Tab-separated table of C-alpha atoms and ligand atoms in Angstrom:
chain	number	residue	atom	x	y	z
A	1	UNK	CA	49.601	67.846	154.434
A	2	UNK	CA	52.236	70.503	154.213
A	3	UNK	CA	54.224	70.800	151.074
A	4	UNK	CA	57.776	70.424	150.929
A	5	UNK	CA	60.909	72.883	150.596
A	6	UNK	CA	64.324	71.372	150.078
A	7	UNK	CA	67.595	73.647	149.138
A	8	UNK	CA	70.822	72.503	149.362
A	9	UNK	CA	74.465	74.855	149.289
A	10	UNK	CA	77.608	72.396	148.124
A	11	UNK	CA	79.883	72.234	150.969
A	12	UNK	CA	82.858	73.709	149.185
A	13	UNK	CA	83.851	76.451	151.498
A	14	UNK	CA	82.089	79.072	154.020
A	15	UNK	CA	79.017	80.785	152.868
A	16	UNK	CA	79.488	84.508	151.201
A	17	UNK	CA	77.072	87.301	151.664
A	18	UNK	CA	75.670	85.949	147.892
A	19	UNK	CA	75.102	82.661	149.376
A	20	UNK	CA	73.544	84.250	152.393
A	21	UNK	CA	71.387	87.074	150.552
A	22	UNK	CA	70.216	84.206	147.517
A	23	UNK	CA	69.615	81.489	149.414
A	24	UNK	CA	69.941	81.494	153.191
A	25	UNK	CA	67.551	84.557	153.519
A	26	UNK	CA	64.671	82.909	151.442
A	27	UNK	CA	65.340	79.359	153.768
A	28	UNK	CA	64.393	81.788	156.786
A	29	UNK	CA	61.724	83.119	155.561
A	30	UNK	CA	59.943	79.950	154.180
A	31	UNK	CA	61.082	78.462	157.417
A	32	UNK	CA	59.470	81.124	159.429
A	33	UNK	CA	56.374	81.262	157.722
A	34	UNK	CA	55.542	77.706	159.205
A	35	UNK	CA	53.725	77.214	155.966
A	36	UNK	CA	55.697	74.078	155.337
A	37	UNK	CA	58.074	70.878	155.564
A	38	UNK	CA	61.638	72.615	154.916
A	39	UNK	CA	64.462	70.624	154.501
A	40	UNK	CA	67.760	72.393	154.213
A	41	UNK	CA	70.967	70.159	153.316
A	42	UNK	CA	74.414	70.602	152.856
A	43	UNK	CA	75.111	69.139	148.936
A	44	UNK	CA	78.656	67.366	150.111
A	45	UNK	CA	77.774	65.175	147.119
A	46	UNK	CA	77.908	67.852	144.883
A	47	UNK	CA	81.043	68.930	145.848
A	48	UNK	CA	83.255	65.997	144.202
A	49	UNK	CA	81.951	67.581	140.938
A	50	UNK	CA	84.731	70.007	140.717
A	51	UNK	CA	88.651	68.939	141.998
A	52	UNK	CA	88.042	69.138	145.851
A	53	UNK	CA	90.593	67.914	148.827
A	54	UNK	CA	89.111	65.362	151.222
A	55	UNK	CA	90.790	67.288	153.957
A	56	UNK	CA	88.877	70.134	152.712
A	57	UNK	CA	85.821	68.597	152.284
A	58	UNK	CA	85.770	66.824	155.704
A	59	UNK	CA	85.828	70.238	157.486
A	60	UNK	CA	83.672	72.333	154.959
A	61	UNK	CA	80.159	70.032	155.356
A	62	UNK	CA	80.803	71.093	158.774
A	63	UNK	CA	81.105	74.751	158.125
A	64	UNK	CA	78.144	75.171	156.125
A	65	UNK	CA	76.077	73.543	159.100
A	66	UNK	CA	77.465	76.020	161.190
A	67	UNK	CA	76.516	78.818	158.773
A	68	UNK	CA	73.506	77.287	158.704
A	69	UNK	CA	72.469	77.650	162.548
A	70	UNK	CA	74.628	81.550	162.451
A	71	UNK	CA	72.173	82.414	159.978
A	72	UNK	CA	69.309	81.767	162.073
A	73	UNK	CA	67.873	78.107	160.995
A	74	UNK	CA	66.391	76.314	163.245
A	75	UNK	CA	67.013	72.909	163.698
A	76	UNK	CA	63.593	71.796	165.975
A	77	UNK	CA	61.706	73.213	162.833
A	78	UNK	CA	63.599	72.830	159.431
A	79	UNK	CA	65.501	69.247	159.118
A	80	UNK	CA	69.160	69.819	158.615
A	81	UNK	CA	71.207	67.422	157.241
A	82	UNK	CA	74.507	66.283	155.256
A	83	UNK	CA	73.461	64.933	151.445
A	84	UNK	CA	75.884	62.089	151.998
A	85	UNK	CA	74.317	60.592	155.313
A	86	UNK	CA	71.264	60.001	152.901
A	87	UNK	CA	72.302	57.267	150.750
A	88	UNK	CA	68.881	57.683	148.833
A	89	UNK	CA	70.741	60.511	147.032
A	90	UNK	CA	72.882	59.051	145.309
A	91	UNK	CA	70.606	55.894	144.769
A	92	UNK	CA	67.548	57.972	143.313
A	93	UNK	CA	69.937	60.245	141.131
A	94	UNK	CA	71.428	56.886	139.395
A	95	UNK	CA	67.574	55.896	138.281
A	96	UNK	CA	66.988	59.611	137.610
A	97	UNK	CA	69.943	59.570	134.992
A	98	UNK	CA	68.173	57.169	132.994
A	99	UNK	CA	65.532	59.511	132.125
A	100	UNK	CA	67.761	62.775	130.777
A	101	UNK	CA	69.857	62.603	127.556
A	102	UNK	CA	73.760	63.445	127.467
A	103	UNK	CA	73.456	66.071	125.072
A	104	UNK	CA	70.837	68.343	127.346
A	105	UNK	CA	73.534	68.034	130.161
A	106	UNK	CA	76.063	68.925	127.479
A	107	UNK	CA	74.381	72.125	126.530
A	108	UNK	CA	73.474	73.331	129.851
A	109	UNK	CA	75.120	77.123	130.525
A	110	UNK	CA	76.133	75.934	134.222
A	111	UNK	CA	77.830	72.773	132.664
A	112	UNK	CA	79.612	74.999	129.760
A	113	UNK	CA	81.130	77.515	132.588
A	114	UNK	CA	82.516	74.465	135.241
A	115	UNK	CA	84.068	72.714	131.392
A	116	UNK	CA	85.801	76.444	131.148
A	117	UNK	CA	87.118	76.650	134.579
A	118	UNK	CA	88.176	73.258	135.196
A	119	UNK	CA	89.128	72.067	131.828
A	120	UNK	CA	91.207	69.365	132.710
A	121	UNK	CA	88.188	67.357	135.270
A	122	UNK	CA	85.233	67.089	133.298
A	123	UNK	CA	84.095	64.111	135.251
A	124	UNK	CA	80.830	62.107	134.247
A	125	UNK	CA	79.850	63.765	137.758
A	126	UNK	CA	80.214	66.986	136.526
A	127	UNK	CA	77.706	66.173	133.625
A	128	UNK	CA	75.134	64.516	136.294
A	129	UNK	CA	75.144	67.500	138.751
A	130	UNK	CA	72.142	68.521	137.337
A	131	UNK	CA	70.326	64.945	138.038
A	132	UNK	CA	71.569	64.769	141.405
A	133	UNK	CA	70.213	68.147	142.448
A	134	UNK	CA	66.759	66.612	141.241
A	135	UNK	CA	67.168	63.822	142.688
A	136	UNK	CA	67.853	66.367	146.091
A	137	UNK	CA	64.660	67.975	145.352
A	138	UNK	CA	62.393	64.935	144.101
A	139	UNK	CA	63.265	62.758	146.900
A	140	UNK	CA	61.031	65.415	149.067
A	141	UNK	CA	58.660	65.810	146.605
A	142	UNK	CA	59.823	69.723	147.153
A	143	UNK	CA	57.542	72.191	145.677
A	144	UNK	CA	59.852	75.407	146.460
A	145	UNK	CA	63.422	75.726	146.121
A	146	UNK	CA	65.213	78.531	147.688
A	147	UNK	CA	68.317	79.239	145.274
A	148	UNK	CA	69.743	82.093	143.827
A	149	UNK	CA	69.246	82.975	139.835
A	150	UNK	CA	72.123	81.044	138.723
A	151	UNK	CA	70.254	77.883	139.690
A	152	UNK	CA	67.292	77.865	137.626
A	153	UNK	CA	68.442	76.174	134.460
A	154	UNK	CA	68.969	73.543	137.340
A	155	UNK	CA	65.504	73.644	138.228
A	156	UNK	CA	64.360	73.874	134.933
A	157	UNK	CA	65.864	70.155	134.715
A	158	UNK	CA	64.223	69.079	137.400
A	159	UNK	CA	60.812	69.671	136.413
A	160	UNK	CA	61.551	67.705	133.214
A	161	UNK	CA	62.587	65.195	134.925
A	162	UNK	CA	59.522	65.271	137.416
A	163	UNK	CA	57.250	65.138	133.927
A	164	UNK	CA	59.389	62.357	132.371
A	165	UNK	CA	59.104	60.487	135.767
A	166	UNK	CA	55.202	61.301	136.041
A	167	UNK	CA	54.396	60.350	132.604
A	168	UNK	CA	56.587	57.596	132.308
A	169	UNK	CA	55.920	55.356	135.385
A	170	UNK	CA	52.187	57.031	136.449
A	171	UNK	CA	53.463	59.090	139.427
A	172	UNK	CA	52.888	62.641	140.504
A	173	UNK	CA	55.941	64.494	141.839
A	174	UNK	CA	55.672	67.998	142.141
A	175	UNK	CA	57.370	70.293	139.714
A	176	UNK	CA	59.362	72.711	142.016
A	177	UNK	CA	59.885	76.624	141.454
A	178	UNK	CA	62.080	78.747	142.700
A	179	UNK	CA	61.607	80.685	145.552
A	180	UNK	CA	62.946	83.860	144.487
A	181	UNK	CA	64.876	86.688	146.873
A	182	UNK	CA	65.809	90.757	146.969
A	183	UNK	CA	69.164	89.088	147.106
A	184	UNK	CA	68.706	86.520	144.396
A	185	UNK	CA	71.891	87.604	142.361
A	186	UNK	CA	74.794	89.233	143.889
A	187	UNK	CA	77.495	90.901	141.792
A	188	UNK	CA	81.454	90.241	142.377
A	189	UNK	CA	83.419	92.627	143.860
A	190	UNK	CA	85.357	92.212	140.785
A	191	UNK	CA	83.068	93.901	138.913
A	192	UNK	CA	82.492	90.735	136.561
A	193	UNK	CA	79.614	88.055	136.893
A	194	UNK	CA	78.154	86.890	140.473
A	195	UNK	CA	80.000	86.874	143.442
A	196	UNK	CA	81.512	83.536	143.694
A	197	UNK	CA	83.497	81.455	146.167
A	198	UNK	CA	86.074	80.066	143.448
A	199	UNK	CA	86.850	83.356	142.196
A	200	UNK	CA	89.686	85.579	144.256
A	201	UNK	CA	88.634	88.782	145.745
A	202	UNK	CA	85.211	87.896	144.324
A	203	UNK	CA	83.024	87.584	147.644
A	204	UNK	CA	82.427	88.773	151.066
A	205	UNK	CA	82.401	85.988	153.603
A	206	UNK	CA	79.743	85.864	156.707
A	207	UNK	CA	82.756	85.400	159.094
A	208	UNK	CA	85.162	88.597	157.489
A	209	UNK	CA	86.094	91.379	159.940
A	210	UNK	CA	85.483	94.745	160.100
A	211	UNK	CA	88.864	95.781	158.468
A	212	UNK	CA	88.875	92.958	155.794
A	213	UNK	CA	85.406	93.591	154.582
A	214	UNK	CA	86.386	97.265	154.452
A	215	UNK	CA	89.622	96.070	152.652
A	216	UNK	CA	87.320	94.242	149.794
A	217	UNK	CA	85.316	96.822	149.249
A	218	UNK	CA	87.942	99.684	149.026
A	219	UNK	CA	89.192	97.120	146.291
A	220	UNK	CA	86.629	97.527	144.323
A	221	UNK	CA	87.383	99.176	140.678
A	222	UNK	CA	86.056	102.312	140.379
A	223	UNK	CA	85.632	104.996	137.529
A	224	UNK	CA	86.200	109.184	138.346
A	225	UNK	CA	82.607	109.208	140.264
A	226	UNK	CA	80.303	110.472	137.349
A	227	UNK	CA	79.611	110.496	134.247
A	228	UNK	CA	76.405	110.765	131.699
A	229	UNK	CA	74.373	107.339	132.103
A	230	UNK	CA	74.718	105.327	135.414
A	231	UNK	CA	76.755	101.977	135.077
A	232	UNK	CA	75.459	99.293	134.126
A	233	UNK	CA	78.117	96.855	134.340
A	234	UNK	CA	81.397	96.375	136.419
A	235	UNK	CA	82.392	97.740	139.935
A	236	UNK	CA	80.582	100.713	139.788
A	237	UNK	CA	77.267	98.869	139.120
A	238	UNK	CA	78.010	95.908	141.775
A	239	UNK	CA	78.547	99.132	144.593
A	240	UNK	CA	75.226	99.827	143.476
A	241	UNK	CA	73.503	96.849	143.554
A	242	UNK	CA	75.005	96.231	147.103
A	243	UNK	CA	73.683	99.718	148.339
A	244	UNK	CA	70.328	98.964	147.334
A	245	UNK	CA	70.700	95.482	148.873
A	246	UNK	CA	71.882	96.780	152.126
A	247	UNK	CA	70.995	100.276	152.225
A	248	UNK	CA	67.677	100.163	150.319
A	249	UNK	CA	66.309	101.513	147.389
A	250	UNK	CA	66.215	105.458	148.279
A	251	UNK	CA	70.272	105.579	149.268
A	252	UNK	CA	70.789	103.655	145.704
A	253	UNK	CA	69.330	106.424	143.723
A	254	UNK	CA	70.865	109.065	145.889
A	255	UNK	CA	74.127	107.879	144.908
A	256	UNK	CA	72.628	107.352	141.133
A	257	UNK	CA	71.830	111.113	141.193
A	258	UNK	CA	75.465	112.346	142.819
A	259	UNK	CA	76.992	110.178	139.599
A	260	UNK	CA	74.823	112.008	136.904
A	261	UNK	CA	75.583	115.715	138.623
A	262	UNK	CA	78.659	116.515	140.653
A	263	UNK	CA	79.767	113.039	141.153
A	264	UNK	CA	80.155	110.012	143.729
A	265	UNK	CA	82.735	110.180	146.434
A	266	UNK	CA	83.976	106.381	146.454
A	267	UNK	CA	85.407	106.428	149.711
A	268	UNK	CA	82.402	107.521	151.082
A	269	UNK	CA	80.260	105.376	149.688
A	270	UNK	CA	82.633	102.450	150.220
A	271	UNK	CA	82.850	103.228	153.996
A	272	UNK	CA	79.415	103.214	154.296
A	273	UNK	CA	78.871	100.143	153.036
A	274	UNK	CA	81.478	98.308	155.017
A	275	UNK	CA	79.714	99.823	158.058
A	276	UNK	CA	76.319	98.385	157.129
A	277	UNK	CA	77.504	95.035	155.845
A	278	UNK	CA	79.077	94.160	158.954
A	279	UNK	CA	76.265	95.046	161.335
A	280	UNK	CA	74.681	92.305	159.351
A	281	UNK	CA	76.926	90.332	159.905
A	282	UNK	CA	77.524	91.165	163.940
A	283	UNK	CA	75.166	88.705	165.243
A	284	UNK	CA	75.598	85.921	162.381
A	285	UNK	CA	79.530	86.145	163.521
A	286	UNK	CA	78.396	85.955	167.319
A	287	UNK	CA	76.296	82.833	167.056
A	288	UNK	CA	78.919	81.455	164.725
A	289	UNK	CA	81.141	81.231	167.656
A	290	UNK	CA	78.613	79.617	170.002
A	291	UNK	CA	78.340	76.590	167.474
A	292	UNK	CA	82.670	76.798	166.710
A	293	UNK	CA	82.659	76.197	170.426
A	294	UNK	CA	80.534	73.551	170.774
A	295	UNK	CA	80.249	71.235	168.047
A	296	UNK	CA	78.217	68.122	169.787
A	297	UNK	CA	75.717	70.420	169.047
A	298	UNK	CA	76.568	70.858	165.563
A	299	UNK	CA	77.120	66.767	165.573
A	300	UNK	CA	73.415	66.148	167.350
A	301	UNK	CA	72.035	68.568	164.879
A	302	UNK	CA	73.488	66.529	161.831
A	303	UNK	CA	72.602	62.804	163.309
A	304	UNK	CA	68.946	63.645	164.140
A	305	UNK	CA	68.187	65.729	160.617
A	306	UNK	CA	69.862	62.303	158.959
A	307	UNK	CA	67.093	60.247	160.574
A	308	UNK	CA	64.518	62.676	159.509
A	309	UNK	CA	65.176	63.410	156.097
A	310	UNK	CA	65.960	59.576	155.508
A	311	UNK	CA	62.901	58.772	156.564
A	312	UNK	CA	61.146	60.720	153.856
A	313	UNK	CA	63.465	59.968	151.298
A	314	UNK	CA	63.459	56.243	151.667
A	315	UNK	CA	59.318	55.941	151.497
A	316	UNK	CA	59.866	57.772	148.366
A	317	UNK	CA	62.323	56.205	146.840
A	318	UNK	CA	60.180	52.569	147.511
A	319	UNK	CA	57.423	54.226	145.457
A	320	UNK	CA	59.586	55.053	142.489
A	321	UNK	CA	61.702	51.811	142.846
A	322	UNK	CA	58.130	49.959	142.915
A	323	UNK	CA	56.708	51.554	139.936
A	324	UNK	CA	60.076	51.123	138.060
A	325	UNK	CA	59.928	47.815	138.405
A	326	UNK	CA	63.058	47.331	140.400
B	1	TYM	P1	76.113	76.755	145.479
B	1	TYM	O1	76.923	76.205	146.587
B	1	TYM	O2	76.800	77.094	144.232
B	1	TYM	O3	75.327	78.023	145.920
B	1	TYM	C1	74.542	77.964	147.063
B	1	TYM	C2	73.358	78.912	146.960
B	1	TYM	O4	73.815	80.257	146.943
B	1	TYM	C3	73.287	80.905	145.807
B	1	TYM	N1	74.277	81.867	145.321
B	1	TYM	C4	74.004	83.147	145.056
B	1	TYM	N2	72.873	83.859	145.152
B	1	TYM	C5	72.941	85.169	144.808
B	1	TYM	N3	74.062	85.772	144.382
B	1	TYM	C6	75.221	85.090	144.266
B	1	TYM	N4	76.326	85.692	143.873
B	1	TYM	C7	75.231	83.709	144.610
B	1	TYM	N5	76.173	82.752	144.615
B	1	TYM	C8	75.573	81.629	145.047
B	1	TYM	C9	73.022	79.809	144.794
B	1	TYM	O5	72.058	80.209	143.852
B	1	TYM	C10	72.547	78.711	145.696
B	1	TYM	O6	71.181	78.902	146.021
B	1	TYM	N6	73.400	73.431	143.023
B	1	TYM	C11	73.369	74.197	144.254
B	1	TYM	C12	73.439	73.304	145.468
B	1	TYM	C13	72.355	72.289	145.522
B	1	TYM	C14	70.960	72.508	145.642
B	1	TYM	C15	70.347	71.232	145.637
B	1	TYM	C16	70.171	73.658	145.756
B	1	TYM	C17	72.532	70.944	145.447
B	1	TYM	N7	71.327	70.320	145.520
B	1	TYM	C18	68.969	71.086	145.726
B	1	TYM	C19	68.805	73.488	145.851
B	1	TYM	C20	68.209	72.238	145.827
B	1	TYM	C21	74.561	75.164	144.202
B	1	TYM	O7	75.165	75.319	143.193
B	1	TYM	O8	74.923	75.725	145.278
């Protein structure tokens, strides 16, 4: 039997290079390998966390699947679905609940930042985004998770809750890890934290032009090009990280070198960049299009992964509901 990858991205808007270079990239690879089951969702659950539109939210689940197949996932080997269509979700993440404590929720980082941003909708959602994403991942018995950095106090929760749930009713769901990328935390163009989708002028998105990635970049604060350490924090430092990312390694400490001796020519740097970003992007924006135009595939794609992935998640589910007694 193969083992299991699930990941999941919340269907809150379209995908940014961060979401692409974190998660996306290590979905294609452990879907390439052939090595196992993967199962790649799009968390529409988890968006009604946060304030979110319905209007919104009824196009973006379909965006992400489209991202999805523009990235390169295929759909006749990794099931694709839409969290919702899978009622066991929700279900399982209810029982789940049961086994975590308020106050561990309470004093999760990920928890503490989404309290600061939307101060006004802490929701008992909000608090129980952490059991739902288990519930995501148990439900497969997932032993890999593809997600970027920011998610592994996430994961950490769901291996706690895989012991609880082993110890407590004598079952023996894998504890998942991470399956770490190159790309595994992306820097905003701001200069401050990760990129993010919720944060303006923070991100690059998979479907930007030319000119408008080129735009976001030139953006980008800047210092006067040298100086006697190399940044470690704010623009400077996310140009860098983004070099290495798409240029390699060897450009990065060329441009490390020019800032300790006779200095870094931003424009430069920044055109470069744009250049090489976007032929990344080139044939992600292509097959984009093909899907944009012809969404009973998209529609086919989403009905037939629901029938798969329920089909796991329900003989699951039984088991737990069985040895809980319900
Ligand atoms: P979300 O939508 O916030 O992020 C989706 C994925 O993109 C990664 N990511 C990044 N990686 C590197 N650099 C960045 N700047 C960056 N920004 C985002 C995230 O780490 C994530 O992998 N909770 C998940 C969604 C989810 C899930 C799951 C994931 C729901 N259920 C089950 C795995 C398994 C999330 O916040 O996604």
């Amino acid at each position: 039997m193969k083992q299991t990858v699930l990941a999941g991205i919340r269907a809150t808007s379209k995908l940014h290079i961060g979401n692409y270079l974190g998660a996306v990239k290590g979905m294609l690879e452990l879907e390439k390998s052939g090595e196992y089951e993967t199962f790649f969702m799009v968390a529409d659950i988890h968006a009604i966390t946060t304030p979110f539109d319905p209007e919104g939210l009824r196009k973006n689940k379909y965006e992400v699947v489209i991202d999805y197949l523009a990235c390169g996932l295929d759909p006749e080997k990794s099931v694709i679905f839409l969290q919702s269509m899978v009622g066991e979700h929700a279900e399982f993440a209810f029982y789940l609940s049961s086994l975590v404590t308020i106050a561990r929720m309470q004093h999760l980082p990920t928890f503490k930042e989404k309290v600061k941003q939307y101060p006004e909708s802490t929701s008992l959602a909000l608090l129980n985004y952490p059991t739902l994403m288990a519930s995501d991942i148990l439900l497969y018995n997932a032993s890999k998770v593809p997600v970027g950095i920011d998610q592994e106090p996430h994961l950490e929760i769901a291996r706690e809750i895989a012991r609880k749930l082993n110890s407590t009713y004598s079952l023996a769901f894998n504890e998942a890890t991470r399956f770490a990328t190159e790309g595994q935390y992306v820097p905003s163009l701001t200069g401050e934290g990760k990129m993010s989708k919720s944060v303006e002028g923070s991100a690059i998105m998979l479907t930007d032009d030319f000119e408008t990635i080129k735009n976001k970049l030139f953006a980008v604060p800047t210092d006067s090009g040298k100086g006697e350490g190399v940044p470690i924090s704010g623009g400077v430092k996310t140009l860098l990280e983004l070099t290495t990312l798409f240029l390699g390694v060897e450009k990065r400490k060329e441009y490390e070198l020019m800032y300790l001796s006779d200095g870094i020519k931003y424009k430069q740097m920044k055109e470069e960049l744009a250049e090489e970003v976007y032929k990344v992007l080139i044939p992600i924006q292509e097959k984009r299009r093909y899907f944009e135009n012809n969404p009973q595939i998209v529609v086919e794609v989403i009905n037939y992964g629901k029938n798969k992935a329920q089909k796991v998640a329900s003989e699951n589910l039984a088991k737990v509901k069985f040895a809980m007694g319900l």
